[in-house]
mmCIF file of C-alpha atoms and ligand atoms in Angstrom:
data_model
loop_
_atom_site.group_PDB
_atom_site.id
_atom_site.type_symbol
_atom_site.label_atom_id
_atom_site.label_comp_id
_atom_site.label_asym_id
_atom_site.label_seq_id
_atom_site.Cartn_x
_atom_site.Cartn_y
_atom_site.Cartn_z
ATOM 1 C CA MET A 1 -0.825 -2.719 -18.895
ATOM 2 C CA ASP A 2 2.510 -1.654 -20.323
ATOM 3 C CA PHE A 3 4.968 -0.362 -17.646
ATOM 4 C CA SER A 4 8.018 -0.669 -20.034
ATOM 5 C CA ILE A 5 8.268 3.171 -19.572
ATOM 6 C CA PHE A 6 9.889 2.863 -16.133
ATOM 7 C CA LYS A 7 12.936 1.289 -17.788
ATOM 8 C CA ASN A 8 15.954 3.142 -16.500
ATOM 9 C CA LYS A 9 13.724 5.709 -14.635
ATOM 10 C CA LYS A 10 14.989 6.519 -11.241
ATOM 11 C CA VAL A 11 12.184 5.642 -8.796
ATOM 12 C CA LEU A 12 12.523 6.388 -4.974
ATOM 13 C CA ILE A 13 10.028 4.351 -2.703
ATOM 14 C CA THR A 14 9.742 5.454 0.802
ATOM 15 C CA GLY A 15 8.659 2.431 3.003
ATOM 16 C CA HIS A 16 10.244 -0.116 0.504
ATOM 17 C CA THR A 17 11.169 -2.536 3.385
ATOM 18 C CA GLY A 18 7.405 -2.855 4.181
ATOM 19 C CA PHE A 19 4.779 -5.183 2.897
ATOM 20 C CA LYS A 20 3.418 -2.997 -0.099
ATOM 21 C CA GLY A 21 6.768 -1.263 -0.635
ATOM 22 C CA SER A 22 8.638 -4.433 -1.147
ATOM 23 C CA TRP A 23 6.061 -5.559 -3.778
ATOM 24 C CA LEU A 24 6.356 -2.232 -5.528
ATOM 25 C CA GLY A 25 10.183 -2.389 -5.500
ATOM 26 C CA ILE A 26 10.210 -5.908 -6.975
ATOM 27 C CA TRP A 27 7.738 -4.697 -9.745
ATOM 28 C CA LEU A 28 9.586 -1.712 -10.613
ATOM 29 C CA ASN A 29 12.906 -3.652 -10.576
ATOM 30 C CA HIS A 30 11.335 -6.148 -12.993
ATOM 31 C CA CYS A 31 10.373 -3.229 -15.162
ATOM 32 C CA GLY A 32 14.139 -2.252 -15.383
ATOM 33 C CA ALA A 33 13.729 0.872 -13.258
ATOM 34 C CA LYS A 34 16.722 2.134 -10.964
ATOM 35 C CA VAL A 35 14.786 1.499 -7.668
ATOM 36 C CA ILE A 36 16.011 3.481 -4.506
ATOM 37 C CA GLY A 37 14.594 2.867 -1.100
ATOM 38 C CA TYR A 38 14.327 4.761 2.041
ATOM 39 C CA ALA A 39 12.736 3.162 5.076
ATOM 40 C CA LEU A 40 13.467 1.699 8.466
ATOM 41 C CA ASP A 41 14.862 -1.822 8.758
ATOM 42 C CA PRO A 42 12.439 -4.474 7.936
ATOM 43 C CA GLN A 43 10.601 -5.852 11.053
ATOM 44 C CA HIS A 44 10.706 -9.439 10.629
ATOM 45 C CA ASP A 45 13.073 -12.055 9.015
ATOM 46 C CA LYS A 46 10.217 -13.543 6.968
ATOM 47 C CA ASP A 47 9.347 -10.222 5.485
ATOM 48 C CA ASN A 48 8.815 -10.296 1.783
ATOM 49 C CA TYR A 49 11.551 -7.604 1.387
ATOM 50 C CA VAL A 50 14.044 -9.996 3.361
ATOM 51 C CA LEU A 51 13.047 -13.376 1.682
ATOM 52 C CA ALA A 52 13.094 -11.822 -1.806
ATOM 53 C CA GLY A 53 16.596 -10.412 -1.326
ATOM 54 C CA LEU A 54 15.674 -7.000 -2.499
ATOM 55 C CA THR A 55 18.404 -5.311 -0.591
ATOM 56 C CA ASN A 56 20.720 -6.631 -3.249
ATOM 57 C CA LYS A 57 18.793 -5.640 -6.362
ATOM 58 C CA ILE A 58 18.114 -1.928 -5.440
ATOM 59 C CA LYS A 59 19.707 1.065 -3.698
ATOM 60 C CA ASP A 60 18.850 0.682 -0.167
ATOM 61 C CA TYR A 61 18.844 3.591 2.329
ATOM 62 C CA ARG A 62 17.767 2.858 5.898
ATOM 63 C CA GLY A 63 16.529 6.107 7.668
ATOM 64 C CA ASP A 64 13.698 7.741 9.567
ATOM 65 C CA ILE A 65 11.396 9.555 7.511
ATOM 66 C CA ARG A 66 11.623 12.447 10.364
ATOM 67 C CA ASN A 67 15.388 12.843 9.453
ATOM 68 C CA THR A 68 15.259 15.609 7.196
ATOM 69 C CA ALA A 69 19.084 15.861 6.746
ATOM 70 C CA LEU A 70 19.328 12.191 5.482
ATOM 71 C CA LEU A 71 16.127 12.349 3.335
ATOM 72 C CA SER A 72 17.579 15.524 1.813
ATOM 73 C CA LYS A 73 20.947 13.811 1.189
ATOM 74 C CA VAL A 74 19.252 10.846 -0.620
ATOM 75 C CA PHE A 75 17.189 13.202 -2.863
ATOM 76 C CA ASN A 76 20.400 15.217 -3.667
ATOM 77 C CA GLU A 77 22.713 12.236 -4.322
ATOM 78 C CA GLU A 78 20.071 9.979 -6.217
ATOM 79 C CA GLN A 79 18.132 12.670 -8.059
ATOM 80 C CA PRO A 80 14.899 10.492 -8.209
ATOM 81 C CA GLU A 81 12.473 11.434 -10.947
ATOM 82 C CA ILE A 82 9.443 9.516 -9.576
ATOM 83 C CA VAL A 83 8.546 9.205 -5.941
ATOM 84 C CA PHE A 84 6.105 6.954 -4.236
ATOM 85 C CA HIS A 85 5.740 7.719 -0.593
ATOM 86 C CA LEU A 86 4.581 4.760 1.461
ATOM 87 C CA ALA A 87 6.707 5.107 4.552
ATOM 88 C CA ALA A 88 4.130 5.339 7.525
ATOM 89 C CA GLN A 89 3.096 3.952 10.913
ATOM 90 C CA PRO A 90 0.177 1.992 9.179
ATOM 91 C CA LEU A 91 -1.661 0.315 12.051
ATOM 92 C CA VAL A 92 -4.822 1.485 13.737
ATOM 93 C CA ILE A 93 -4.158 -0.243 17.071
ATOM 94 C CA ASP A 94 -0.471 0.975 17.235
ATOM 95 C CA SER A 95 -1.750 4.466 16.582
ATOM 96 C CA TYR A 96 -3.734 4.251 19.860
ATOM 97 C CA GLU A 97 -0.811 3.105 21.692
ATOM 98 C CA ASN A 98 1.586 5.784 20.045
ATOM 99 C CA PRO A 99 -0.607 8.556 18.723
ATOM 100 C CA SER A 100 2.107 11.120 18.851
ATOM 101 C CA ASP A 101 4.634 9.028 16.916
ATOM 102 C CA THR A 102 1.934 8.236 14.375
ATOM 103 C CA PHE A 103 1.084 11.844 13.625
ATOM 104 C CA GLU A 104 4.754 12.655 13.351
ATOM 105 C CA ILE A 105 5.556 9.987 11.059
ATOM 106 C CA ASN A 106 2.594 10.053 8.928
ATOM 107 C CA VAL A 107 2.018 13.830 8.915
ATOM 108 C CA GLN A 108 5.256 15.498 9.335
ATOM 109 C CA GLY A 109 6.864 12.590 7.401
ATOM 110 C CA THR A 110 4.820 13.493 4.455
ATOM 111 C CA VAL A 111 5.666 17.160 4.790
ATOM 112 C CA ASN A 112 9.245 16.107 4.674
ATOM 113 C CA VAL A 113 8.843 14.254 1.479
ATOM 114 C CA LEU A 114 6.803 17.017 -0.147
ATOM 115 C CA GLU A 115 9.348 19.380 0.872
ATOM 116 C CA GLN A 116 12.240 17.439 -0.773
ATOM 117 C CA PHE A 117 10.151 16.787 -3.791
ATOM 118 C CA ARG A 118 9.425 20.794 -3.986
ATOM 119 C CA LEU A 119 13.181 21.352 -3.793
ATOM 120 C CA SER A 120 14.312 18.666 -6.090
ATOM 121 C CA SER A 121 15.396 19.752 -9.622
ATOM 122 C CA SER A 122 15.018 15.994 -10.775
ATOM 123 C CA ALA A 123 11.726 14.686 -9.226
ATOM 124 C CA HIS A 124 8.484 15.463 -11.300
ATOM 125 C CA SER A 125 5.992 12.812 -9.913
ATOM 126 C CA LEU A 126 5.056 12.293 -6.441
ATOM 127 C CA ILE A 127 2.276 9.715 -5.361
ATOM 128 C CA VAL A 128 1.369 9.936 -1.610
ATOM 129 C CA ILE A 129 -0.143 6.713 -0.362
ATOM 130 C CA THR A 130 -2.958 7.146 2.134
ATOM 131 C CA THR A 131 -5.915 4.913 2.849
ATOM 132 C CA ASP A 132 -9.505 4.271 2.522
ATOM 133 C CA LYS A 133 -9.759 5.211 6.267
ATOM 134 C CA VAL A 134 -9.227 9.048 5.325
ATOM 135 C CA TYR A 135 -13.056 9.446 4.896
ATOM 136 C CA GLU A 136 -15.341 10.595 7.599
ATOM 137 C CA ASN A 137 -16.999 7.144 8.134
ATOM 138 C CA LYS A 138 -20.760 7.571 8.353
ATOM 139 C CA ASN A 139 -21.090 3.858 8.669
ATOM 140 C CA SER A 140 -23.976 4.127 6.055
ATOM 141 C CA GLY A 141 -22.766 1.533 3.708
ATOM 142 C CA GLN A 142 -22.260 4.308 1.096
ATOM 143 C CA ALA A 143 -19.143 3.923 -1.320
ATOM 144 C CA TYR A 144 -16.894 6.790 -0.692
ATOM 145 C CA LYS A 145 -15.965 9.110 -3.635
ATOM 146 C CA GLU A 146 -12.762 11.218 -3.738
ATOM 147 C CA ASP A 147 -14.465 14.444 -2.814
ATOM 148 C CA ASP A 148 -16.391 13.085 0.163
ATOM 149 C CA ARG A 149 -15.535 14.721 3.453
ATOM 150 C CA LEU A 150 -12.257 13.720 5.258
ATOM 151 C CA GLY A 151 -12.188 12.518 8.893
ATOM 152 C CA GLY A 152 -10.690 9.924 10.964
ATOM 153 C CA ALA A 153 -11.850 8.770 14.385
ATOM 154 C CA ASP A 154 -8.649 7.220 15.375
ATOM 155 C CA PRO A 155 -5.064 8.644 15.401
ATOM 156 C CA TYR A 156 -4.147 6.626 12.318
ATOM 157 C CA SER A 157 -6.949 7.534 10.295
ATOM 158 C CA ALA A 158 -6.842 11.237 11.255
ATOM 159 C CA SER A 159 -3.020 11.253 10.478
ATOM 160 C CA LYS A 160 -3.605 10.009 6.995
ATOM 161 C CA ALA A 161 -6.493 12.525 6.483
ATOM 162 C CA ALA A 162 -4.081 15.148 7.775
ATOM 163 C CA ALA A 163 -1.478 13.830 5.227
ATOM 164 C CA GLU A 164 -4.102 14.335 2.429
ATOM 165 C CA MET A 165 -4.745 18.071 3.530
ATOM 166 C CA VAL A 166 -0.781 18.686 3.714
ATOM 167 C CA THR A 167 -0.502 17.276 0.186
ATOM 168 C CA SER A 168 -3.557 19.124 -1.072
ATOM 169 C CA ALA A 169 -1.910 22.399 0.330
ATOM 170 C CA TYR A 170 1.528 21.666 -1.392
ATOM 171 C CA GLN A 171 -0.334 20.936 -4.679
ATOM 172 C CA GLN A 172 -2.314 24.161 -4.524
ATOM 173 C CA SER A 173 0.558 26.345 -3.199
ATOM 174 C CA PHE A 174 3.574 24.996 -5.113
ATOM 175 C CA PHE A 175 2.641 22.661 -7.938
ATOM 176 C CA SER A 176 -0.683 23.989 -9.528
ATOM 177 C CA ASN A 177 1.639 25.986 -12.109
ATOM 178 C CA LYS A 178 2.178 23.291 -14.477
ATOM 179 C CA GLN A 179 5.338 25.200 -15.856
ATOM 180 C CA ASN A 180 7.317 23.599 -13.136
ATOM 181 C CA ASN A 181 6.158 20.234 -14.413
ATOM 182 C CA LYS A 182 5.603 18.625 -11.002
ATOM 183 C CA HIS A 183 2.645 16.352 -10.411
ATOM 184 C CA VAL A 184 1.503 15.252 -7.003
ATOM 185 C CA TYR A 185 -1.482 12.796 -6.210
ATOM 186 C CA THR A 186 -2.799 11.044 -3.243
ATOM 187 C CA VAL A 187 -4.077 7.431 -3.630
ATOM 188 C CA ARG A 188 -6.326 5.532 -1.234
ATOM 189 C CA ALA A 189 -6.835 1.910 -0.805
ATOM 190 C CA GLY A 190 -7.550 -0.456 1.971
ATOM 191 C CA ASN A 191 -7.358 -3.883 3.388
ATOM 192 C CA VAL A 192 -4.709 -4.858 1.217
ATOM 193 C CA VAL A 193 -3.681 -8.654 1.398
ATOM 194 C CA GLY A 194 -0.745 -10.572 -0.020
ATOM 195 C CA GLY A 195 2.348 -12.456 0.705
ATOM 196 C CA GLY A 196 5.186 -11.494 3.156
ATOM 197 C CA ASP A 197 2.911 -9.369 5.467
ATOM 198 C CA TRP A 198 3.655 -10.245 9.071
ATOM 199 C CA SER A 199 2.111 -7.298 10.719
ATOM 200 C CA ALA A 200 0.267 -7.745 14.072
ATOM 201 C CA ASN A 201 -3.381 -7.349 14.108
ATOM 202 C CA ARG A 202 -3.959 -7.915 10.236
ATOM 203 C CA ILE A 203 -6.272 -10.771 9.480
ATOM 204 C CA VAL A 204 -4.156 -12.648 6.992
ATOM 205 C CA PRO A 205 -0.773 -12.592 8.937
ATOM 206 C CA ASP A 206 -2.949 -13.496 12.067
ATOM 207 C CA CYS A 207 -4.539 -16.403 10.415
ATOM 208 C CA ILE A 208 -1.208 -17.645 9.041
ATOM 209 C CA ARG A 209 0.711 -17.265 12.418
ATOM 210 C CA ALA A 210 -2.193 -19.403 13.938
ATOM 211 C CA VAL A 211 -2.258 -21.998 11.215
ATOM 212 C CA GLU A 212 1.628 -22.377 11.214
ATOM 213 C CA ASN A 213 1.483 -22.885 14.969
ATOM 214 C CA ASN A 214 -1.495 -25.334 14.935
ATOM 215 C CA GLU A 215 -3.669 -22.968 16.969
ATOM 216 C CA ALA A 216 -7.133 -21.727 16.349
ATOM 217 C CA ILE A 217 -7.413 -18.451 14.583
ATOM 218 C CA ILE A 218 -9.170 -15.940 17.053
ATOM 219 C CA ILE A 219 -11.592 -13.770 15.308
ATOM 220 C CA ARG A 220 -12.772 -10.676 17.147
ATOM 221 C CA ASN A 221 -14.906 -8.890 14.673
ATOM 222 C CA PRO A 222 -16.413 -11.603 12.326
ATOM 223 C CA LYS A 223 -19.069 -9.419 10.768
ATOM 224 C CA SER A 224 -16.748 -6.346 9.915
ATOM 225 C CA VAL A 225 -16.893 -5.829 6.152
ATOM 226 C CA ARG A 226 -13.783 -4.719 4.589
ATOM 227 C CA PRO A 227 -12.852 -4.187 0.959
ATOM 228 C CA TRP A 228 -10.210 -6.885 0.512
ATOM 229 C CA GLN A 229 -7.765 -6.553 -2.366
ATOM 230 C CA PHE A 230 -4.572 -8.325 -3.697
ATOM 231 C CA VAL A 231 -1.591 -6.127 -3.120
ATOM 232 C CA LEU A 232 -0.868 -5.992 -6.908
ATOM 233 C CA GLU A 233 -4.312 -4.359 -7.577
ATOM 234 C CA PRO A 234 -3.578 -0.937 -5.812
ATOM 235 C CA LEU A 235 -0.052 -1.084 -6.912
ATOM 236 C CA CYS A 236 -1.139 -1.528 -10.544
ATOM 237 C CA GLY A 237 -3.236 1.788 -9.923
ATOM 238 C CA TYR A 238 -0.279 3.730 -8.632
ATOM 239 C CA LEU A 239 2.056 2.447 -11.494
ATOM 240 C CA ARG A 240 -0.613 3.144 -13.988
ATOM 241 C CA LEU A 241 -0.855 6.844 -12.767
ATOM 242 C CA ALA A 242 2.905 7.123 -12.866
ATOM 243 C CA GLU A 243 2.908 5.717 -16.531
ATOM 244 C CA LEU A 244 0.433 8.213 -17.637
ATOM 245 C CA ILE A 245 2.567 11.078 -16.199
ATOM 246 C CA GLU A 246 5.644 9.871 -17.826
ATOM 247 C CA ARG A 247 3.767 9.545 -21.134
ATOM 248 C CA GLY A 248 2.676 13.062 -20.906
ATOM 249 C CA LYS A 249 -1.089 12.022 -20.165
ATOM 250 C CA ALA A 250 -1.251 12.923 -16.662
ATOM 251 C CA PRO A 251 -4.637 13.635 -15.233
ATOM 252 C CA ASP A 252 -5.368 16.593 -13.146
ATOM 253 C CA ASP A 253 -3.573 16.488 -9.742
ATOM 254 C CA THR A 254 -6.120 14.982 -7.404
ATOM 255 C CA ALA A 255 -6.905 11.977 -5.333
ATOM 256 C CA PHE A 256 -7.638 8.419 -6.537
ATOM 257 C CA ASN A 257 -9.553 5.681 -4.911
ATOM 258 C CA PHE A 258 -8.283 2.213 -5.784
ATOM 259 C CA GLY A 259 -10.904 0.047 -4.234
ATOM 260 C CA PRO A 260 -11.953 -3.382 -5.075
ATOM 261 C CA SER A 261 -15.474 -4.342 -6.709
ATOM 262 C CA LEU A 262 -18.447 -4.728 -4.384
ATOM 263 C CA GLU A 263 -18.087 -8.561 -4.691
ATOM 264 C CA ASN A 264 -14.714 -8.231 -2.649
ATOM 265 C CA CYS A 265 -16.240 -6.398 0.148
ATOM 266 C CA VAL A 266 -17.200 -9.147 2.534
ATOM 267 C CA PRO A 267 -17.009 -9.984 6.357
ATOM 268 C CA VAL A 268 -13.741 -10.931 8.111
ATOM 269 C CA LEU A 269 -15.266 -14.408 8.810
ATOM 270 C CA ASP A 270 -15.566 -15.109 5.108
ATOM 271 C CA ILE A 271 -11.819 -14.396 4.559
ATOM 272 C CA VAL A 272 -10.797 -16.661 7.317
ATOM 273 C CA GLU A 273 -12.855 -19.488 5.893
ATOM 274 C CA LYS A 274 -11.146 -19.030 2.488
ATOM 275 C CA ILE A 275 -7.711 -18.885 3.840
ATOM 276 C CA ILE A 276 -8.465 -22.207 5.700
ATOM 277 C CA LYS A 277 -9.771 -23.615 2.434
ATOM 278 C CA HIS A 278 -6.792 -22.522 0.329
ATOM 279 C CA TYR A 279 -4.038 -23.299 2.901
ATOM 280 C CA GLY A 280 -5.481 -26.684 3.497
ATOM 281 C CA LYS A 281 -5.710 -26.596 7.203
ATOM 282 C CA GLY A 282 -6.778 -24.547 10.161
ATOM 283 C CA SER A 283 -9.660 -23.674 12.500
ATOM 284 C CA TYR A 284 -11.094 -20.532 14.246
ATOM 285 C CA GLU A 285 -12.803 -19.294 17.260
ATOM 286 C CA ILE A 286 -14.926 -16.296 17.509
ATOM 287 C CA LYS A 287 -14.459 -14.205 20.746
ATOM 288 C CA ASN A 288 -16.264 -11.185 21.535
ATOM 289 C CA ASN A 289 -14.390 -7.941 20.881
ATOM 290 C CA ASN A 290 -13.976 -6.390 24.411
ATOM 291 C CA THR A 291 -11.585 -3.608 23.235
ATOM 292 C CA ALA A 292 -12.869 0.042 23.509
ATOM 293 C CA LEU A 293 -10.919 0.918 20.477
ATOM 294 C CA LYS A 294 -12.975 2.170 17.675
ATOM 295 C CA GLU A 295 -12.467 0.938 14.162
ATOM 296 C CA SER A 296 -14.922 1.672 11.327
ATOM 297 C CA ALA A 297 -17.327 -1.084 10.830
ATOM 298 C CA LEU A 298 -17.951 -0.810 7.068
ATOM 299 C CA LEU A 299 -15.914 0.779 4.406
ATOM 300 C CA HIS A 300 -16.208 0.715 0.676
ATOM 301 C CA LEU A 301 -14.606 2.862 -2.023
ATOM 302 C CA ASP A 302 -16.002 4.185 -5.317
ATOM 303 C CA ALA A 303 -13.158 3.653 -7.873
ATOM 304 C CA SER A 304 -15.038 5.132 -10.745
ATOM 305 C CA ARG A 305 -12.481 8.118 -11.090
ATOM 306 C CA ALA A 306 -9.537 5.690 -11.488
ATOM 307 C CA VAL A 307 -11.730 3.542 -14.013
ATOM 308 C CA ASN A 308 -12.682 6.647 -16.039
ATOM 309 C CA GLU A 309 -9.621 8.664 -15.862
ATOM 310 C CA LEU A 310 -6.772 5.904 -15.731
ATOM 311 C CA GLY A 311 -8.346 2.954 -17.159
ATOM 312 C CA TRP A 312 -7.699 0.958 -14.220
ATOM 313 C CA LYS A 313 -10.050 -1.635 -12.564
ATOM 314 C CA PRO A 314 -10.019 -4.325 -10.149
ATOM 315 C CA VAL A 315 -9.548 -7.583 -11.950
ATOM 316 C CA LEU A 316 -9.335 -10.306 -9.446
ATOM 317 C CA SER A 317 -12.229 -12.085 -7.801
ATOM 318 C CA LEU A 318 -12.347 -12.597 -4.070
ATOM 319 C CA ASP A 319 -11.438 -16.334 -4.432
ATOM 320 C CA GLU A 320 -8.355 -15.399 -6.634
ATOM 321 C CA THR A 321 -7.360 -12.809 -4.213
ATOM 322 C CA ILE A 322 -7.301 -15.198 -1.222
ATOM 323 C CA GLU A 323 -5.869 -18.085 -3.170
ATOM 324 C CA ILE A 324 -2.801 -16.079 -4.504
ATOM 325 C CA THR A 325 -2.279 -14.468 -1.157
ATOM 326 C CA THR A 326 -2.417 -17.981 0.724
ATOM 327 C CA SER A 327 -0.242 -19.524 -1.759
ATOM 328 C CA TRP A 328 2.832 -17.239 -0.998
ATOM 329 C CA TYR A 329 2.561 -18.138 2.682
ATOM 330 C CA LYS A 330 2.255 -21.968 1.691
ATOM 331 C CA TYR A 331 5.370 -21.975 -0.188
ATOM 332 C CA TYR A 332 7.637 -19.213 1.083
ATOM 333 C CA ARG A 333 9.742 -21.904 2.962
ATOM 334 C CA GLU A 334 10.615 -23.450 -0.408
ATOM 335 C CA GLY A 335 12.930 -20.364 -1.419
ATOM 336 C CA ASN A 336 13.022 -18.482 -4.528
ATOM 337 C CA VAL A 337 10.605 -15.831 -2.996
ATOM 338 C CA TYR A 338 11.728 -13.151 -5.646
ATOM 339 C CA ASP A 339 10.941 -15.516 -8.574
ATOM 340 C CA ARG A 340 7.698 -16.437 -6.847
ATOM 341 C CA CYS A 341 6.706 -12.792 -6.651
ATOM 342 C CA LEU A 342 7.638 -12.252 -10.133
ATOM 343 C CA LYS A 343 5.411 -15.271 -11.180
ATOM 344 C CA GLN A 344 2.590 -13.673 -9.286
ATOM 345 C CA ILE A 345 3.150 -10.380 -10.969
ATOM 346 C CA ASP A 346 3.146 -12.095 -14.349
ATOM 347 C CA TRP A 347 0.082 -13.972 -13.428
ATOM 348 C CA TYR A 348 -1.798 -10.857 -12.269
ATOM 349 C CA LEU A 349 -0.735 -9.016 -15.471
ATOM 350 C CA SER A 350 -2.226 -11.905 -17.572
ATOM 351 C CA LYS A 351 -5.532 -10.915 -16.058
ATOM 352 C CA TRP A 352 -5.479 -7.627 -18.059
ATOM 353 C CA LYS A 353 -5.050 -9.339 -21.458
HETATM 354 N N1 NAD B 401 -1.652 -2.774 4.028
HETATM 355 C C1 NAD B 401 -2.794 -2.076 4.075
HETATM 356 O O1 NAD B 401 -3.746 -2.709 3.956
HETATM 357 C C2 NAD B 401 -2.803 -0.719 3.760
HETATM 358 C C3 NAD B 401 -4.130 -0.158 3.546
HETATM 359 C C4 NAD B 401 -4.189 1.223 3.242
HETATM 360 C C5 NAD B 401 -3.166 2.008 3.189
HETATM 361 N N2 NAD B 401 -1.822 1.477 3.430
HETATM 362 C C6 NAD B 401 -0.643 2.241 3.427
HETATM 363 O O2 NAD B 401 0.339 1.717 2.671
HETATM 364 C C7 NAD B 401 1.761 2.209 3.181
HETATM 365 C C8 NAD B 401 2.335 0.910 3.311
HETATM 366 O O3 NAD B 401 1.718 0.030 4.181
HETATM 367 P P1 NAD B 401 2.204 -1.488 4.650
HETATM 368 O O4 NAD B 401 1.072 -2.265 4.750
HETATM 369 O O5 NAD B 401 3.179 -1.835 3.510
HETATM 370 O O6 NAD B 401 3.101 -1.286 5.869
HETATM 371 P P2 NAD B 401 4.255 -1.797 6.443
HETATM 372 O O7 NAD B 401 4.252 -1.683 7.922
HETATM 373 O O8 NAD B 401 4.485 -3.151 6.080
HETATM 374 O O9 NAD B 401 5.408 -0.986 6.010
HETATM 375 C C9 NAD B 401 5.621 0.427 6.400
HETATM 376 C C10 NAD B 401 6.947 0.922 5.804
HETATM 377 O O10 NAD B 401 7.099 2.336 6.305
HETATM 378 C C11 NAD B 401 8.448 2.221 6.890
HETATM 379 N N3 NAD B 401 8.466 3.215 8.124
HETATM 380 C C12 NAD B 401 7.525 3.163 9.121
HETATM 381 N N4 NAD B 401 7.984 4.134 9.904
HETATM 382 C C13 NAD B 401 9.100 4.833 9.371
HETATM 383 C C14 NAD B 401 9.654 5.842 9.592
HETATM 384 N N5 NAD B 401 9.618 6.461 10.776
HETATM 385 N N6 NAD B 401 10.724 6.366 8.936
HETATM 386 C C15 NAD B 401 10.902 5.703 7.718
HETATM 387 N N7 NAD B 401 10.181 4.704 7.340
HETATM 388 C C16 NAD B 401 9.282 4.197 8.132
HETATM 389 C C17 NAD B 401 8.754 0.903 7.370
HETATM 390 O O11 NAD B 401 10.106 0.636 7.531
HETATM 391 C C18 NAD B 401 8.133 0.228 6.208
HETATM 392 O O12 NAD B 401 9.095 0.108 5.130
HETATM 393 C C19 NAD B 401 1.390 2.882 4.362
HETATM 394 O O13 NAD B 401 1.536 4.222 4.047
HETATM 395 C C20 NAD B 401 0.012 2.545 4.759
HETATM 396 O O14 NAD B 401 -0.657 3.520 5.564
HETATM 397 C C21 NAD B 401 -1.493 0.141 3.709
#
């Protein structure tokens, strides 16, 4: 992968203070891009964004994605060329507690970004980050392809499926005429793991919190199979897509799945056992899931479109995925988190050689 094309490019990341957004900001900053961020404040003082000191390395705007006046000001003042839209309420359980906010942030927030992108004279690429949960889940074990039916049985999944439809409507209504040279894509990945994510109800942060507190890890859905992937894998796919657009080799505006190989689709219990192994300590207890909240039991993405059209593929084994993830949490207290992230990026890129 050669991302030197991003040097001096103005790239706006919404959701840059979050887990995936912070890694994307570090990566693009490393490529020499002029990174602009727009998001709410970080949630935790141990977030990757905070510990990596990214706020001092990029142009950092704090605002709500529903604040159209501020978002418009940022587009007008910064004149971004490439936009990655990650800002979202990203948690299924929170979406049951705050469905209305989830729909507003994830659907209207996406409309707001699309609208600014439409009106912008500088921006020519928009990549909207959704999720593997946008598919109508038949629990059949099938691998979902981009043209499969969208759905979503919980507010989060439905809000992201709606964000897909909104994006598709903008694509067809405003950007299908290539003369305006605007490219819009949606990208779908799921169960992303990596350093600096402290979100509640995600398995890796839950494990790390328990291990750091010398408590047993509580597992509620040990048999739920998920497509685990290291954060840099889907980010590499998003960057590859943006790179091809910059090189004038953009594929047709569409959706792309960036899922891991089948080998990385394993039950939660296997992940917990690997985290304990790589961290070097920890124990777990299995407790029956007594929640009535629905979450899809089995999800797997077919990434062959990304493989064939973008030359992207998942390159890490499951063991590498969990080892590199766990190592961030093992060593973040020792400082130099930004450099540590860069080393992980270089190590990841070496897998492509
Ligand atoms: N982490 C995963 O496993 C995963 C899987 C599939 C899809 N995604 C998607 O990737 C994106 C990033 O997820 P993440 O895991 O980094 O989440 P995160 O919670 O770590 O980060 C979310 C980001 O969005 C911002 N944000 C939230 N509400 C906002 C609002 N109202 N206005 C402005 N900014 C707001 C936050 O400030 C933060 O910067 C999301 O769109 C999410 O749906 C994540």
